[in-house]
């Protein structure tokens, strides 16, 4: 008999959504606007081959790569985070305050280990990233939705809900949000940092898309407005370097990063050494600026093609976001079409064979919210396939309206 822990039941719903999300990615015949994986073309395979050869043969760092390493990550990579990723974004940090994690998801997991007791309240955007909700629910937190509009999380609603629920944490994806592609305005960034300090609430700023901006002007992270250490920044190398390397990081104040040392030790001792060394060398050898420009150009083109095609092939009355970066667009269909039901036909009808993620799963309030919405991921799909996929999907949607 299975004697699973209670926490496994509490994450049942969100776990099912996440499973569906990854399911469609495995059918090679499907044009998938589903997952959030980076484009194949955005993975620096040739450069990494060269660096791997160098460090294993010439520099004899092979032993370092295959041995146990520092709990909080190698110094080289923490310096890269501080100098190459945070300083240009107006965040001054010491490398001692950086903890390297195994992907952004582990950062979220570790912060829950540190802060979340069963029954704690976490305020999340409505809609929010279902994978993080899954983690929160695994820790038996109760997720309460906060309204969003075109400028991101509504800070009036946030303050009202902080007062009403006394939450432990606020979870916010400020830049090119997953799933909507929406960016939190400057005013609201400042306000959220202030609210964290005023009400003594942890602000978990999850910002894995911020470096993929291809239009509009840059906004500083919430963390840069934090004066009291209530904001903790979690980030990932998945979208700017390599998703399979499983690298991410946390920036927190002295007290919190000291505690994260214990959390990381008790979790997996440290993040794998080989990917850390390869990633640090990638930056230190100066490959990042050209690579960064290449991926931004690539995703900009795909976003433009996706917007053009949705406007052309989807029915009148369709609404979509215009992301200035990242990999996602949020689409709202007219005519009461249920995107969860439509997805079954979209993926199985041989004339269509297109996947997306149905909107409902991103809302913790459930009850049908977002049932006419879909998250469209354009990053991993070539412009030609975007054209074919949206035309087929558009035809299917139009046929339902007739
Ligand atoms: C909002 C958000 N946070 C965190 C992550 C996790 O990233 P990683 O692949 O580094 O675990 C993702 C990945 O898609 C994401 O969209």
PDB file of N, CA, C and O in Angstrom, residues 38 72 151 181 194 239 250 277 293 302 364 368:
ATOM      1  N   UNK A  38      13.741  27.048 -24.366  1.00  0.00           N
ATOM      2  CA  UNK A  38      14.398  27.949 -25.319  1.00  0.00           C
ATOM      3  C   UNK A  38      14.518  27.306 -26.700  1.00  0.00           C
ATOM      4  O   UNK A  38      14.427  26.084 -26.829  1.00  0.00           O
ATOM      5  N   UNK A  72      27.491  26.823  -1.889  1.00  0.00           N
ATOM      6  CA  UNK A  72      26.756  27.948  -2.487  1.00  0.00           C
ATOM      7  C   UNK A  72      27.100  28.176  -3.957  1.00  0.00           C
ATOM      8  O   UNK A  72      26.586  29.096  -4.591  1.00  0.00           O
ATOM      9  N   UNK A 151      -0.430  46.349 -16.601  1.00  0.00           N
ATOM     10  CA  UNK A 151       0.805  46.784 -15.935  1.00  0.00           C
ATOM     11  C   UNK A 151       1.263  45.808 -14.864  1.00  0.00           C
ATOM     12  O   UNK A 151       2.015  46.153 -13.965  1.00  0.00           O
ATOM     13  N   UNK A 181       3.179  37.242 -20.524  1.00  0.00           N
ATOM     14  CA  UNK A 181       4.119  38.101 -21.255  1.00  0.00           C
ATOM     15  C   UNK A 181       4.079  39.549 -20.779  1.00  0.00           C
ATOM     16  O   UNK A 181       4.806  40.398 -21.281  1.00  0.00           O
ATOM     17  N   UNK A 194       8.176  48.383  -1.373  1.00  0.00           N
ATOM     18  CA  UNK A 194       7.730  49.134  -0.179  1.00  0.00           C
ATOM     19  C   UNK A 194       6.753  48.314   0.671  1.00  0.00           C
ATOM     20  O   UNK A 194       6.843  48.305   1.905  1.00  0.00           O
ATOM     21  N   UNK A 239      17.014  30.336 -19.699  1.00  0.00           N
ATOM     22  CA  UNK A 239      16.555  30.995 -20.936  1.00  0.00           C
ATOM     23  C   UNK A 239      17.677  31.777 -21.613  1.00  0.00           C
ATOM     24  O   UNK A 239      17.550  32.131 -22.778  1.00  0.00           O
ATOM     25  N   UNK A 250      19.992  32.605  -6.342  1.00  0.00           N
ATOM     26  CA  UNK A 250      19.194  33.430  -5.423  1.00  0.00           C
ATOM     27  C   UNK A 250      20.088  34.561  -4.931  1.00  0.00           C
ATOM     28  O   UNK A 250      21.262  34.326  -4.614  1.00  0.00           O
ATOM     29  N   UNK A 277      30.998  25.335 -14.118  1.00  0.00           N
ATOM     30  CA  UNK A 277      32.275  25.763 -14.699  1.00  0.00           C
ATOM     31  C   UNK A 277      32.074  26.201 -16.157  1.00  0.00           C
ATOM     32  O   UNK A 277      32.578  27.239 -16.588  1.00  0.00           O
ATOM     33  N   UNK A 293      22.647  39.027 -27.917  1.00  0.00           N
ATOM     34  CA  UNK A 293      22.057  39.758 -29.056  1.00  0.00           C
ATOM     35  C   UNK A 293      21.390  38.771 -30.022  1.00  0.00           C
ATOM     36  O   UNK A 293      20.274  39.008 -30.505  1.00  0.00           O
ATOM     37  N   UNK A 302      10.386  35.920 -33.902  1.00  0.00           N
ATOM     38  CA  UNK A 302       9.313  34.945 -33.662  1.00  0.00           C
ATOM     39  C   UNK A 302       8.079  35.605 -33.041  1.00  0.00           C
ATOM     40  O   UNK A 302       6.952  35.264 -33.387  1.00  0.00           O
ATOM     41  N   UNK A 364      -5.199  30.001  -9.741  1.00  0.00           N
ATOM     42  CA  UNK A 364      -5.403  29.222  -8.511  1.00  0.00           C
ATOM     43  C   UNK A 364      -6.865  29.254  -8.065  1.00  0.00           C
ATOM     44  O   UNK A 364      -7.303  28.382  -7.332  1.00  0.00           O
ATOM     45  N   UNK A 368     -13.295  27.760 -13.564  1.00  0.00           N
ATOM     46  CA  UNK A 368     -13.536  28.184 -14.948  1.00  0.00           C
ATOM     47  C   UNK A 368     -12.856  29.473 -15.352  1.00  0.00           C
ATOM     48  O   UNK A 368     -12.948  29.904 -16.499  1.00  0.00           O
TER      49      UNK A 368
END
